[in-house]
Amino acid sequence: MTDSFDVTPEDSVTLTQILTRIDSSNVTLSATPGAGETQIADYLTAWLQHRGIETHRIETVSGRPSIVGVIRGSGGGKSLMLNGHIDTVSLTSYEREPLSGHIGEKDGSPVIFGRGALDMKSGLAAELAALAATKARKTPLRGDVIFAAVSDEEDASQGTRDLVAAGWRADGAVIPEPTNRVLITAHKGFVWVEVDILGTAAHGSDPASGVDAILQAGWFLTALEEYQRRLPVDEMIGPASLHCGLIHGGEEPSSYPAKCTVTIEFRTVPVQSDESILSDLKHILATIAHARPTFRFNEPRLTLSRPSYKLPVEHSLVQQTAAIARDVYGSSPSIESMAIWCDAALLAAAGTPTIVIGPAGQGLHAKEEWVDVQSIRETEEIFIRLISEFCS
């Protein structure tokens, strides 16, 4: 292993630089295939094994490994999972030197630059540093500490789905997404549904025989717009939403289109379910068909679903972390929901209460990405204290 990928460092800032220099761009996410997670998984394995930490590799899909490190407790304590994704988005959209990991300056403060430095190599580094501190303790904790470095969060969450399927659970979990020092306890889910509106193919000169599926879809789109206004609102997360992300129909201008397919994305709140959304769409379609005899459709089909996530603010993990963060930051962190989806929902659905808190910076998925150095150290300190208190 080269000096750049040295496994001896244990401070979160140096580790952020090392991890940023390892290309772990997602293989399936972007038009330009990435390097994948194998090299960073190998580094993390070597780092864990260098410290004698129990290590497991999960790789149900070739080339998409996730790594689990475990520090076993003496027994009788609560277990805490430190979960973080090891993939990044594409390097091609980065303006220059995406793998530099160099320290520069923004607004008078030191920052680390590079693709994934913020999202989320710095969070992973803070977890590793906390793990090293835990391993070095003279008195072992009673509860287990589980480090889960997962693949593919930026696309299909293969890593955390593999982790859950393999049976890994904990009494609590923390994910260091870059929250800019905000403590996140909730976020929306998302659901993709395809609906086929059916017409009758015919020559463009034969309107008596043809039924235009694209025009028929207009009635459905109008009904969706009305339905959108009635979507539920969650007091913490905010309003559910929908939009039509894709529409496809027809073969050529000179023919009546036999089918028009609309793909709808729902951003969901906890009261919604796959079943309730499909039921609502079926009702909308049936109502249109009753009023308009030429309107025909196929049953709506779910193509992807990810659950929403909400942990009560009163939960002990939330309050314990908020108290620790207040001491580290010097002021109480804001407790909020976030608009984006993350793996917290999958962990929570499997029975592991999860919070999200992490470093500050800018440039998520953008042409320049950077993370504030002080916020990395703060995140490390929060994790060290949380492990000590939660697993004692």
mmCIF file of C-alpha atoms in Angstrom:
data_model
loop_
_atom_site.group_PDB
_atom_site.id
_atom_site.type_symbol
_atom_site.label_atom_id
_atom_site.label_comp_id
_atom_site.label_asym_id
_atom_site.label_seq_id
_atom_site.Cartn_x
_atom_site.Cartn_y
_atom_site.Cartn_z
ATOM 1 C CA MET A 1 0.000 0.000 0.000
ATOM 2 C CA THR A 2 1.358 3.435 -0.892
ATOM 3 C CA ASP A 3 2.060 6.206 1.612
ATOM 4 C CA SER A 4 -1.083 7.981 0.410
ATOM 5 C CA PHE A 5 -3.152 5.075 1.627
ATOM 6 C CA ASP A 6 -1.322 4.486 4.906
ATOM 7 C CA VAL A 7 -3.410 2.573 7.475
ATOM 8 C CA THR A 8 -1.656 3.969 10.555
ATOM 9 C CA PRO A 9 -3.416 7.386 10.865
ATOM 10 C CA GLU A 10 -6.197 7.667 13.426
ATOM 11 C CA ASP A 11 -7.095 11.366 13.314
ATOM 12 C CA SER A 12 -10.203 12.247 11.350
ATOM 13 C CA VAL A 13 -8.645 15.029 9.257
ATOM 14 C CA THR A 14 -5.792 12.899 7.870
ATOM 15 C CA LEU A 15 -8.213 10.018 7.327
ATOM 16 C CA THR A 16 -10.546 12.323 5.373
ATOM 17 C CA GLN A 17 -7.673 13.235 3.057
ATOM 18 C CA ILE A 18 -6.706 9.582 2.537
ATOM 19 C CA LEU A 19 -10.261 8.413 1.868
ATOM 20 C CA THR A 20 -10.892 11.316 -0.530
ATOM 21 C CA ARG A 21 -7.861 10.268 -2.586
ATOM 22 C CA ILE A 22 -9.357 6.801 -3.151
ATOM 23 C CA ASP A 23 -11.662 6.761 -6.178
ATOM 24 C CA SER A 24 -14.898 5.101 -5.063
ATOM 25 C CA SER A 25 -17.275 6.626 -7.609
ATOM 26 C CA ASN A 26 -20.443 4.602 -8.015
ATOM 27 C CA VAL A 27 -20.438 1.994 -10.792
ATOM 28 C CA THR A 28 -24.120 2.186 -11.765
ATOM 29 C CA LEU A 29 -25.242 5.711 -10.903
ATOM 30 C CA SER A 30 -23.884 7.853 -13.719
ATOM 31 C CA ALA A 31 -23.599 7.842 -17.499
ATOM 32 C CA THR A 32 -19.851 7.375 -17.043
ATOM 33 C CA PRO A 33 -19.276 4.225 -14.952
ATOM 34 C CA GLY A 34 -17.245 4.777 -11.817
ATOM 35 C CA ALA A 35 -14.407 2.860 -10.175
ATOM 36 C CA GLY A 36 -16.643 1.199 -7.599
ATOM 37 C CA GLU A 37 -16.073 0.471 -3.944
ATOM 38 C CA THR A 38 -13.502 -2.351 -4.043
ATOM 39 C CA GLN A 39 -10.373 -0.254 -3.416
ATOM 40 C CA ILE A 40 -11.842 1.728 -0.533
ATOM 41 C CA ALA A 41 -13.291 -1.470 0.961
ATOM 42 C CA ASP A 42 -9.828 -3.029 0.793
ATOM 43 C CA TYR A 43 -8.325 0.004 2.534
ATOM 44 C CA LEU A 44 -10.929 -0.077 5.315
ATOM 45 C CA THR A 45 -10.363 -3.807 5.776
ATOM 46 C CA ALA A 46 -6.625 -3.236 6.139
ATOM 47 C CA TRP A 47 -7.214 -0.312 8.536
ATOM 48 C CA LEU A 48 -9.485 -2.385 10.767
ATOM 49 C CA GLN A 49 -7.250 -5.460 10.705
ATOM 50 C CA HIS A 50 -4.190 -3.335 11.536
ATOM 51 C CA ARG A 51 -5.914 -2.610 14.880
ATOM 52 C CA GLY A 52 -7.120 -6.144 15.485
ATOM 53 C CA ILE A 53 -10.753 -5.162 14.987
ATOM 54 C CA GLU A 54 -13.118 -7.986 13.997
ATOM 55 C CA THR A 55 -13.839 -7.520 10.291
ATOM 56 C CA HIS A 56 -16.511 -8.851 7.925
ATOM 57 C CA ARG A 57 -16.972 -8.331 4.179
ATOM 58 C CA ILE A 58 -20.435 -8.472 2.581
ATOM 59 C CA GLU A 59 -20.496 -8.721 -1.201
ATOM 60 C CA THR A 60 -23.692 -10.228 -2.595
ATOM 61 C CA VAL A 61 -23.121 -8.342 -5.867
ATOM 62 C CA SER A 62 -19.639 -8.734 -7.326
ATOM 63 C CA GLY A 63 -17.652 -5.525 -7.093
ATOM 64 C CA ARG A 64 -20.060 -3.889 -4.605
ATOM 65 C CA PRO A 65 -18.530 -4.772 -1.214
ATOM 66 C CA SER A 66 -19.471 -3.421 2.189
ATOM 67 C CA ILE A 67 -17.278 -3.739 5.275
ATOM 68 C CA VAL A 68 -18.350 -4.310 8.877
ATOM 69 C CA GLY A 69 -15.983 -3.820 11.814
ATOM 70 C CA VAL A 70 -17.020 -4.814 15.337
ATOM 71 C CA ILE A 71 -15.594 -3.994 18.742
ATOM 72 C CA ARG A 72 -17.314 -6.448 21.052
ATOM 73 C CA GLY A 73 -18.485 -5.252 24.458
ATOM 74 C CA SER A 74 -18.121 -7.124 27.722
ATOM 75 C CA GLY A 75 -21.881 -7.747 27.803
ATOM 76 C CA GLY A 76 -25.064 -6.174 29.122
ATOM 77 C CA GLY A 77 -24.742 -2.835 27.287
ATOM 78 C CA LYS A 78 -26.476 -1.302 24.307
ATOM 79 C CA SER A 79 -24.984 -1.652 20.821
ATOM 80 C CA LEU A 80 -24.355 1.322 18.537
ATOM 81 C CA MET A 81 -23.887 1.196 14.768
ATOM 82 C CA LEU A 82 -21.810 3.784 12.927
ATOM 83 C CA ASN A 83 -23.120 3.523 9.366
ATOM 84 C CA GLY A 84 -21.666 5.409 6.401
ATOM 85 C CA HIS A 85 -21.580 5.022 2.640
ATOM 86 C CA ILE A 86 -18.268 4.554 0.844
ATOM 87 C CA ASP A 87 -19.395 5.428 -2.707
ATOM 88 C CA THR A 88 -19.425 8.875 -4.291
ATOM 89 C CA VAL A 89 -21.056 10.362 -7.351
ATOM 90 C CA SER A 90 -19.132 10.654 -10.626
ATOM 91 C CA LEU A 91 -15.753 12.361 -10.856
ATOM 92 C CA THR A 92 -16.511 13.708 -14.350
ATOM 93 C CA SER A 93 -18.637 16.582 -13.060
ATOM 94 C CA TYR A 94 -15.824 17.803 -10.781
ATOM 95 C CA GLU A 95 -14.042 20.849 -12.181
ATOM 96 C CA ARG A 96 -10.439 19.905 -11.314
ATOM 97 C CA GLU A 97 -8.459 17.442 -9.200
ATOM 98 C CA PRO A 98 -11.391 15.443 -7.808
ATOM 99 C CA LEU A 99 -9.085 13.120 -5.842
ATOM 100 C CA SER A 100 -6.742 15.755 -4.419
ATOM 101 C CA GLY A 101 -7.855 15.674 -0.781
ATOM 102 C CA HIS A 102 -5.764 18.795 -0.235
ATOM 103 C CA ILE A 103 -6.300 21.314 2.541
ATOM 104 C CA GLY A 104 -7.161 24.826 1.406
ATOM 105 C CA GLU A 105 -9.210 27.690 2.742
ATOM 106 C CA LYS A 106 -12.776 28.976 2.494
ATOM 107 C CA ASP A 107 -13.862 32.156 4.256
ATOM 108 C CA GLY A 108 -10.743 32.095 6.405
ATOM 109 C CA SER A 109 -11.209 28.520 7.632
ATOM 110 C CA PRO A 110 -9.293 25.374 6.638
ATOM 111 C CA VAL A 111 -11.224 22.948 4.443
ATOM 112 C CA ILE A 112 -10.501 19.722 2.546
ATOM 113 C CA PHE A 113 -11.306 19.614 -1.177
ATOM 114 C CA GLY A 114 -12.259 16.675 -3.369
ATOM 115 C CA ARG A 115 -15.111 14.552 -4.641
ATOM 116 C CA GLY A 116 -16.731 12.900 -1.643
ATOM 117 C CA ALA A 117 -14.759 14.901 0.934
ATOM 118 C CA LEU A 118 -18.088 16.159 2.268
ATOM 119 C CA ASP A 119 -20.373 13.370 1.026
ATOM 120 C CA MET A 120 -19.226 11.408 2.968
ATOM 121 C CA LYS A 121 -15.544 10.559 3.360
ATOM 122 C CA SER A 122 -15.244 13.042 6.252
ATOM 123 C CA GLY A 123 -18.117 11.383 8.095
ATOM 124 C CA LEU A 124 -16.520 7.985 7.581
ATOM 125 C CA ALA A 125 -13.211 9.374 8.835
ATOM 126 C CA ALA A 126 -14.871 10.705 11.985
ATOM 127 C CA GLU A 127 -16.349 7.243 12.563
ATOM 128 C CA LEU A 128 -12.959 5.568 12.086
ATOM 129 C CA ALA A 129 -11.298 7.975 14.507
ATOM 130 C CA ALA A 130 -13.999 7.283 17.092
ATOM 131 C CA LEU A 131 -13.554 3.562 16.510
ATOM 132 C CA ALA A 132 -9.789 3.857 17.090
ATOM 133 C CA ALA A 133 -10.402 5.768 20.320
ATOM 134 C CA THR A 134 -12.836 3.093 21.470
ATOM 135 C CA LYS A 135 -10.381 0.302 20.659
ATOM 136 C CA ALA A 136 -7.678 2.092 22.675
ATOM 137 C CA ARG A 137 -9.811 2.319 25.835
ATOM 138 C CA LYS A 138 -8.291 0.624 28.878
ATOM 139 C CA THR A 139 -11.730 -0.390 30.153
ATOM 140 C CA PRO A 140 -13.967 -2.038 27.541
ATOM 141 C CA LEU A 141 -17.526 -0.885 27.064
ATOM 142 C CA ARG A 142 -20.403 -3.225 27.853
ATOM 143 C CA GLY A 143 -22.120 -2.801 24.477
ATOM 144 C CA ASP A 144 -20.882 -3.605 20.968
ATOM 145 C CA VAL A 145 -19.725 -0.890 18.570
ATOM 146 C CA ILE A 146 -20.450 -1.757 14.933
ATOM 147 C CA PHE A 147 -18.845 0.130 12.046
ATOM 148 C CA ALA A 148 -20.737 -0.428 8.782
ATOM 149 C CA ALA A 149 -19.131 1.030 5.636
ATOM 150 C CA VAL A 150 -21.731 0.418 2.945
ATOM 151 C CA SER A 151 -21.688 0.513 -0.845
ATOM 152 C CA ASP A 152 -24.071 2.055 -3.371
ATOM 153 C CA GLU A 153 -26.007 4.523 -1.208
ATOM 154 C CA GLU A 154 -25.895 7.078 -4.006
ATOM 155 C CA ASP A 155 -27.873 4.733 -6.286
ATOM 156 C CA ALA A 156 -29.798 1.706 -4.981
ATOM 157 C CA SER A 157 -28.496 1.292 -1.394
ATOM 158 C CA GLN A 158 -27.195 -2.197 -2.161
ATOM 159 C CA GLY A 159 -24.828 -2.025 0.795
ATOM 160 C CA THR A 160 -27.294 -1.230 3.568
ATOM 161 C CA ARG A 161 -29.835 -3.625 2.073
ATOM 162 C CA ASP A 162 -27.131 -6.319 2.187
ATOM 163 C CA LEU A 163 -26.246 -5.303 5.748
ATOM 164 C CA VAL A 164 -29.852 -5.658 6.910
ATOM 165 C CA ALA A 165 -30.326 -8.934 5.022
ATOM 166 C CA ALA A 166 -27.200 -10.319 6.716
ATOM 167 C CA GLY A 167 -28.845 -9.700 10.081
ATOM 168 C CA TRP A 168 -26.854 -6.738 11.395
ATOM 169 C CA ARG A 169 -28.898 -4.774 13.944
ATOM 170 C CA ALA A 170 -28.145 -2.415 16.823
ATOM 171 C CA ASP A 171 -29.925 -0.613 19.646
ATOM 172 C CA GLY A 172 -29.121 2.647 17.886
ATOM 173 C CA ALA A 173 -27.363 3.940 14.792
ATOM 174 C CA VAL A 174 -25.847 7.178 13.543
ATOM 175 C CA ILE A 175 -25.173 8.153 9.932
ATOM 176 C CA PRO A 176 -22.740 11.056 9.342
ATOM 177 C CA GLU A 177 -24.333 12.578 6.262
ATOM 178 C CA PRO A 178 -23.153 16.198 5.875
ATOM 179 C CA THR A 179 -25.934 17.908 7.823
ATOM 180 C CA ASN A 180 -24.005 21.118 8.573
ATOM 181 C CA ARG A 181 -24.163 20.369 12.317
ATOM 182 C CA VAL A 182 -27.951 19.867 12.271
ATOM 183 C CA LEU A 183 -29.366 16.775 14.011
ATOM 184 C CA ILE A 184 -31.709 14.990 11.585
ATOM 185 C CA THR A 185 -34.466 12.707 12.866
ATOM 186 C CA ALA A 186 -36.742 12.406 9.825
ATOM 187 C CA HIS A 187 -36.897 12.505 6.045
ATOM 188 C CA LYS A 188 -39.284 11.691 3.226
ATOM 189 C CA GLY A 189 -39.428 8.430 1.337
ATOM 190 C CA PHE A 190 -39.884 8.071 -2.396
ATOM 191 C CA VAL A 191 -41.940 5.837 -4.660
ATOM 192 C CA TRP A 192 -41.829 5.427 -8.446
ATOM 193 C CA VAL A 193 -44.952 4.294 -10.268
ATOM 194 C CA GLU A 194 -45.536 3.698 -13.984
ATOM 195 C CA VAL A 195 -48.995 4.055 -15.530
ATOM 196 C CA ASP A 196 -49.857 3.030 -19.105
ATOM 197 C CA ILE A 197 -52.664 4.949 -20.783
ATOM 198 C CA LEU A 198 -53.938 2.942 -23.751
ATOM 199 C CA GLY A 199 -55.116 4.070 -27.164
ATOM 200 C CA THR A 200 -55.650 2.386 -30.533
ATOM 201 C CA ALA A 201 -52.966 2.464 -33.204
ATOM 202 C CA ALA A 202 -54.090 3.717 -36.612
ATOM 203 C CA HIS A 203 -52.873 5.707 -39.591
ATOM 204 C CA GLY A 204 -52.910 9.425 -39.003
ATOM 205 C CA SER A 205 -55.368 9.810 -41.888
ATOM 206 C CA ASP A 206 -57.904 7.485 -40.216
ATOM 207 C CA PRO A 207 -59.267 9.265 -37.135
ATOM 208 C CA ALA A 208 -62.332 7.037 -37.073
ATOM 209 C CA SER A 209 -60.133 4.041 -36.182
ATOM 210 C CA GLY A 210 -57.469 5.642 -33.991
ATOM 211 C CA VAL A 211 -57.552 6.599 -30.311
ATOM 212 C CA ASP A 212 -54.719 8.913 -29.258
ATOM 213 C CA ALA A 213 -53.186 7.541 -26.031
ATOM 214 C CA ILE A 214 -51.178 10.726 -25.497
ATOM 215 C CA LEU A 215 -54.282 12.915 -25.597
ATOM 216 C CA GLN A 216 -56.077 10.443 -23.330
ATOM 217 C CA ALA A 217 -53.193 10.762 -20.867
ATOM 218 C CA GLY A 218 -54.056 14.434 -20.534
ATOM 219 C CA TRP A 219 -57.148 13.535 -18.514
ATOM 220 C CA PHE A 220 -54.978 11.531 -16.138
ATOM 221 C CA LEU A 221 -52.429 14.336 -15.773
ATOM 222 C CA THR A 222 -55.187 16.815 -14.969
ATOM 223 C CA ALA A 223 -56.559 14.458 -12.306
ATOM 224 C CA LEU A 224 -53.050 14.019 -10.850
ATOM 225 C CA GLU A 225 -52.697 17.774 -10.522
ATOM 226 C CA GLU A 226 -55.916 17.875 -8.500
ATOM 227 C CA TYR A 227 -54.846 14.858 -6.405
ATOM 228 C CA GLN A 228 -51.534 16.567 -5.661
ATOM 229 C CA ARG A 229 -53.353 19.303 -3.764
ATOM 230 C CA ARG A 230 -54.810 16.707 -1.366
ATOM 231 C CA LEU A 231 -51.576 14.936 -0.440
ATOM 232 C CA PRO A 232 -50.919 14.637 3.315
ATOM 233 C CA VAL A 233 -48.705 16.908 5.399
ATOM 234 C CA ASP A 234 -46.473 15.717 8.250
ATOM 235 C CA GLU A 235 -45.865 18.192 11.073
ATOM 236 C CA MET A 236 -42.135 17.401 11.150
ATOM 237 C CA ILE A 237 -41.294 16.478 7.551
ATOM 238 C CA GLY A 238 -43.724 18.766 5.715
ATOM 239 C CA PRO A 239 -45.992 18.093 2.726
ATOM 240 C CA ALA A 240 -45.853 14.996 0.567
ATOM 241 C CA SER A 241 -45.419 15.701 -3.132
ATOM 242 C CA LEU A 242 -45.546 14.138 -6.573
ATOM 243 C CA HIS A 243 -44.249 14.972 -10.011
ATOM 244 C CA CYS A 244 -44.304 13.306 -13.401
ATOM 245 C CA GLY A 245 -40.656 12.628 -14.073
ATOM 246 C CA LEU A 246 -41.033 10.833 -17.419
ATOM 247 C CA ILE A 247 -43.603 10.511 -20.197
ATOM 248 C CA HIS A 248 -43.221 8.370 -23.282
ATOM 249 C CA GLY A 249 -45.656 7.562 -26.066
ATOM 250 C CA GLY A 250 -46.050 6.979 -29.753
ATOM 251 C CA GLU A 251 -43.923 5.566 -32.552
ATOM 252 C CA GLU A 252 -43.994 8.206 -35.292
ATOM 253 C CA PRO A 253 -45.865 11.437 -36.096
ATOM 254 C CA SER A 254 -48.022 9.799 -38.768
ATOM 255 C CA SER A 255 -49.646 7.241 -36.439
ATOM 256 C CA TYR A 256 -52.109 7.352 -33.568
ATOM 257 C CA PRO A 257 -50.152 6.262 -30.449
ATOM 258 C CA ALA A 258 -51.352 3.009 -28.891
ATOM 259 C CA LYS A 259 -49.756 3.657 -25.509
ATOM 260 C CA CYS A 260 -48.509 6.526 -23.361
ATOM 261 C CA THR A 261 -46.520 5.691 -20.230
ATOM 262 C CA VAL A 262 -46.295 8.200 -17.382
ATOM 263 C CA THR A 263 -43.708 7.711 -14.614
ATOM 264 C CA ILE A 264 -44.621 9.425 -11.365
ATOM 265 C CA GLU A 265 -42.343 10.025 -8.401
ATOM 266 C CA PHE A 266 -43.946 10.490 -5.002
ATOM 267 C CA ARG A 267 -41.977 11.990 -2.121
ATOM 268 C CA THR A 268 -43.760 10.427 0.820
ATOM 269 C CA VAL A 269 -44.484 11.015 4.507
ATOM 270 C CA PRO A 270 -45.070 8.259 7.090
ATOM 271 C CA VAL A 271 -48.871 8.022 6.703
ATOM 272 C CA GLN A 272 -48.436 6.990 3.058
ATOM 273 C CA SER A 273 -47.668 3.442 1.940
ATOM 274 C CA ASP A 274 -47.100 1.678 -1.377
ATOM 275 C CA GLU A 275 -50.571 0.194 -1.063
ATOM 276 C CA SER A 276 -52.282 3.514 -0.333
ATOM 277 C CA ILE A 277 -50.582 5.224 -3.282
ATOM 278 C CA LEU A 278 -51.472 2.438 -5.717
ATOM 279 C CA SER A 279 -55.043 2.390 -4.396
ATOM 280 C CA ASP A 280 -55.376 6.146 -4.902
ATOM 281 C CA LEU A 281 -54.083 5.918 -8.490
ATOM 282 C CA LYS A 282 -56.409 3.040 -9.322
ATOM 283 C CA HIS A 283 -59.326 5.061 -8.010
ATOM 284 C CA ILE A 284 -58.309 8.084 -10.098
ATOM 285 C CA LEU A 285 -58.016 5.968 -13.259
ATOM 286 C CA ALA A 286 -61.308 4.166 -12.654
ATOM 287 C CA THR A 287 -63.107 7.487 -12.074
ATOM 288 C CA ILE A 288 -61.842 8.871 -15.392
ATOM 289 C CA ALA A 289 -62.794 5.660 -17.236
ATOM 290 C CA HIS A 290 -66.315 5.819 -15.810
ATOM 291 C CA ALA A 291 -66.763 9.359 -17.128
ATOM 292 C CA ARG A 292 -64.980 8.810 -20.474
ATOM 293 C CA PRO A 293 -65.684 5.535 -22.307
ATOM 294 C CA THR A 294 -62.616 5.804 -24.576
ATOM 295 C CA PHE A 295 -60.236 6.009 -21.595
ATOM 296 C CA ARG A 296 -58.343 2.740 -21.011
ATOM 297 C CA PHE A 297 -55.320 1.906 -18.897
ATOM 298 C CA ASN A 298 -53.135 -0.810 -17.424
ATOM 299 C CA GLU A 299 -52.943 -1.258 -13.677
ATOM 300 C CA PRO A 300 -50.342 1.073 -12.088
ATOM 301 C CA ARG A 301 -47.063 -0.729 -11.332
ATOM 302 C CA LEU A 302 -44.538 0.078 -8.630
ATOM 303 C CA THR A 303 -40.952 0.148 -9.933
ATOM 304 C CA LEU A 304 -39.063 1.411 -6.867
ATOM 305 C CA SER A 305 -39.943 2.191 -3.272
ATOM 306 C CA ARG A 306 -37.933 3.574 -0.381
ATOM 307 C CA PRO A 307 -39.632 4.229 2.975
ATOM 308 C CA SER A 308 -39.851 7.510 4.818
ATOM 309 C CA TYR A 309 -38.165 7.781 8.187
ATOM 310 C CA LYS A 310 -39.126 9.474 11.431
ATOM 311 C CA LEU A 311 -37.690 9.074 14.905
ATOM 312 C CA PRO A 312 -39.542 10.963 17.662
ATOM 313 C CA VAL A 313 -37.597 13.955 18.952
ATOM 314 C CA GLU A 314 -38.240 12.645 22.467
ATOM 315 C CA HIS A 315 -36.354 9.400 21.746
ATOM 316 C CA SER A 316 -33.441 8.856 24.133
ATOM 317 C CA LEU A 317 -30.906 8.542 21.274
ATOM 318 C CA VAL A 318 -31.972 11.945 19.926
ATOM 319 C CA GLN A 319 -31.837 13.650 23.299
ATOM 320 C CA GLN A 320 -28.526 12.038 24.275
ATOM 321 C CA THR A 321 -26.890 13.067 20.994
ATOM 322 C CA ALA A 322 -28.329 16.588 21.216
ATOM 323 C CA ALA A 323 -26.847 17.031 24.693
ATOM 324 C CA ILE A 324 -23.414 15.815 23.535
ATOM 325 C CA ALA A 325 -23.539 18.027 20.433
ATOM 326 C CA ARG A 326 -24.459 21.029 22.565
ATOM 327 C CA ASP A 327 -21.285 20.539 24.616
ATOM 328 C CA VAL A 328 -19.135 20.062 21.496
ATOM 329 C CA TYR A 329 -20.632 22.890 19.402
ATOM 330 C CA GLY A 330 -21.113 25.315 22.281
ATOM 331 C CA SER A 331 -24.809 25.687 21.444
ATOM 332 C CA SER A 332 -27.771 23.372 21.002
ATOM 333 C CA PRO A 333 -28.029 21.798 17.550
ATOM 334 C CA SER A 334 -31.167 22.361 15.551
ATOM 335 C CA ILE A 335 -33.290 19.176 15.367
ATOM 336 C CA GLU A 336 -34.914 18.946 11.947
ATOM 337 C CA SER A 337 -36.004 16.790 9.028
ATOM 338 C CA MET A 338 -34.207 16.846 5.670
ATOM 339 C CA ALA A 339 -35.469 16.839 2.103
ATOM 340 C CA ILE A 340 -33.119 14.164 0.744
ATOM 341 C CA TRP A 341 -33.420 10.411 1.337
ATOM 342 C CA CYS A 342 -30.709 8.353 3.033
ATOM 343 C CA ASP A 343 -30.113 4.851 4.414
ATOM 344 C CA ALA A 344 -31.529 5.833 7.832
ATOM 345 C CA ALA A 345 -34.948 4.718 6.579
ATOM 346 C CA LEU A 346 -33.704 1.187 5.817
ATOM 347 C CA LEU A 347 -32.041 0.817 9.215
ATOM 348 C CA ALA A 348 -35.109 2.165 11.009
ATOM 349 C CA ALA A 349 -37.434 -0.135 9.052
ATOM 350 C CA ALA A 350 -35.296 -3.072 10.223
ATOM 351 C CA GLY A 351 -35.707 -2.031 13.846
ATOM 352 C CA THR A 352 -32.625 0.112 14.501
ATOM 353 C CA PRO A 353 -33.452 3.653 15.716
ATOM 354 C CA THR A 354 -31.263 5.988 13.667
ATOM 355 C CA ILE A 355 -30.137 9.597 13.727
ATOM 356 C CA VAL A 356 -28.205 11.595 11.134
ATOM 357 C CA ILE A 357 -25.574 14.195 12.024
ATOM 358 C CA GLY A 358 -22.367 15.197 10.312
ATOM 359 C CA PRO A 359 -19.884 17.802 9.120
ATOM 360 C CA ALA A 360 -20.352 21.127 7.387
ATOM 361 C CA GLY A 361 -19.304 22.166 3.902
ATOM 362 C CA GLN A 362 -20.600 22.784 0.392
ATOM 363 C CA GLY A 363 -20.645 21.290 -3.076
ATOM 364 C CA LEU A 364 -22.659 18.087 -2.833
ATOM 365 C CA HIS A 365 -22.533 16.491 -6.323
ATOM 366 C CA ALA A 366 -21.207 19.822 -7.650
ATOM 367 C CA LYS A 367 -18.142 20.972 -9.612
ATOM 368 C CA GLU A 368 -16.238 21.741 -6.386
ATOM 369 C CA GLU A 369 -16.758 19.994 -3.040
ATOM 370 C CA TRP A 370 -15.243 20.821 0.313
ATOM 371 C CA VAL A 371 -15.653 20.045 4.001
ATOM 372 C CA ASP A 372 -14.840 22.266 6.961
ATOM 373 C CA VAL A 373 -11.933 20.824 8.963
ATOM 374 C CA GLN A 374 -13.196 21.991 12.351
ATOM 375 C CA SER A 375 -16.566 20.350 11.722
ATOM 376 C CA ILE A 376 -14.821 17.013 11.044
ATOM 377 C CA ARG A 377 -13.099 17.194 14.423
ATOM 378 C CA GLU A 378 -16.392 18.128 16.083
ATOM 379 C CA THR A 379 -18.132 15.154 14.488
ATOM 380 C CA GLU A 380 -15.342 12.855 15.683
ATOM 381 C CA GLU A 381 -15.710 14.154 19.236
ATOM 382 C CA ILE A 382 -19.496 13.701 19.173
ATOM 383 C CA PHE A 383 -19.074 10.089 18.073
ATOM 384 C CA ILE A 384 -16.420 9.344 20.710
ATOM 385 C CA ARG A 385 -18.669 10.682 23.470
ATOM 386 C CA LEU A 386 -21.808 9.034 22.084
ATOM 387 C CA ILE A 387 -20.117 5.619 21.923
ATOM 388 C CA SER A 388 -18.815 6.050 25.484
ATOM 389 C CA GLU A 389 -22.212 7.008 26.893
ATOM 390 C CA PHE A 390 -24.503 4.836 24.786
ATOM 391 C CA CYS A 391 -22.522 1.595 25.048
ATOM 392 C CA SER A 392 -21.417 1.911 28.691
#
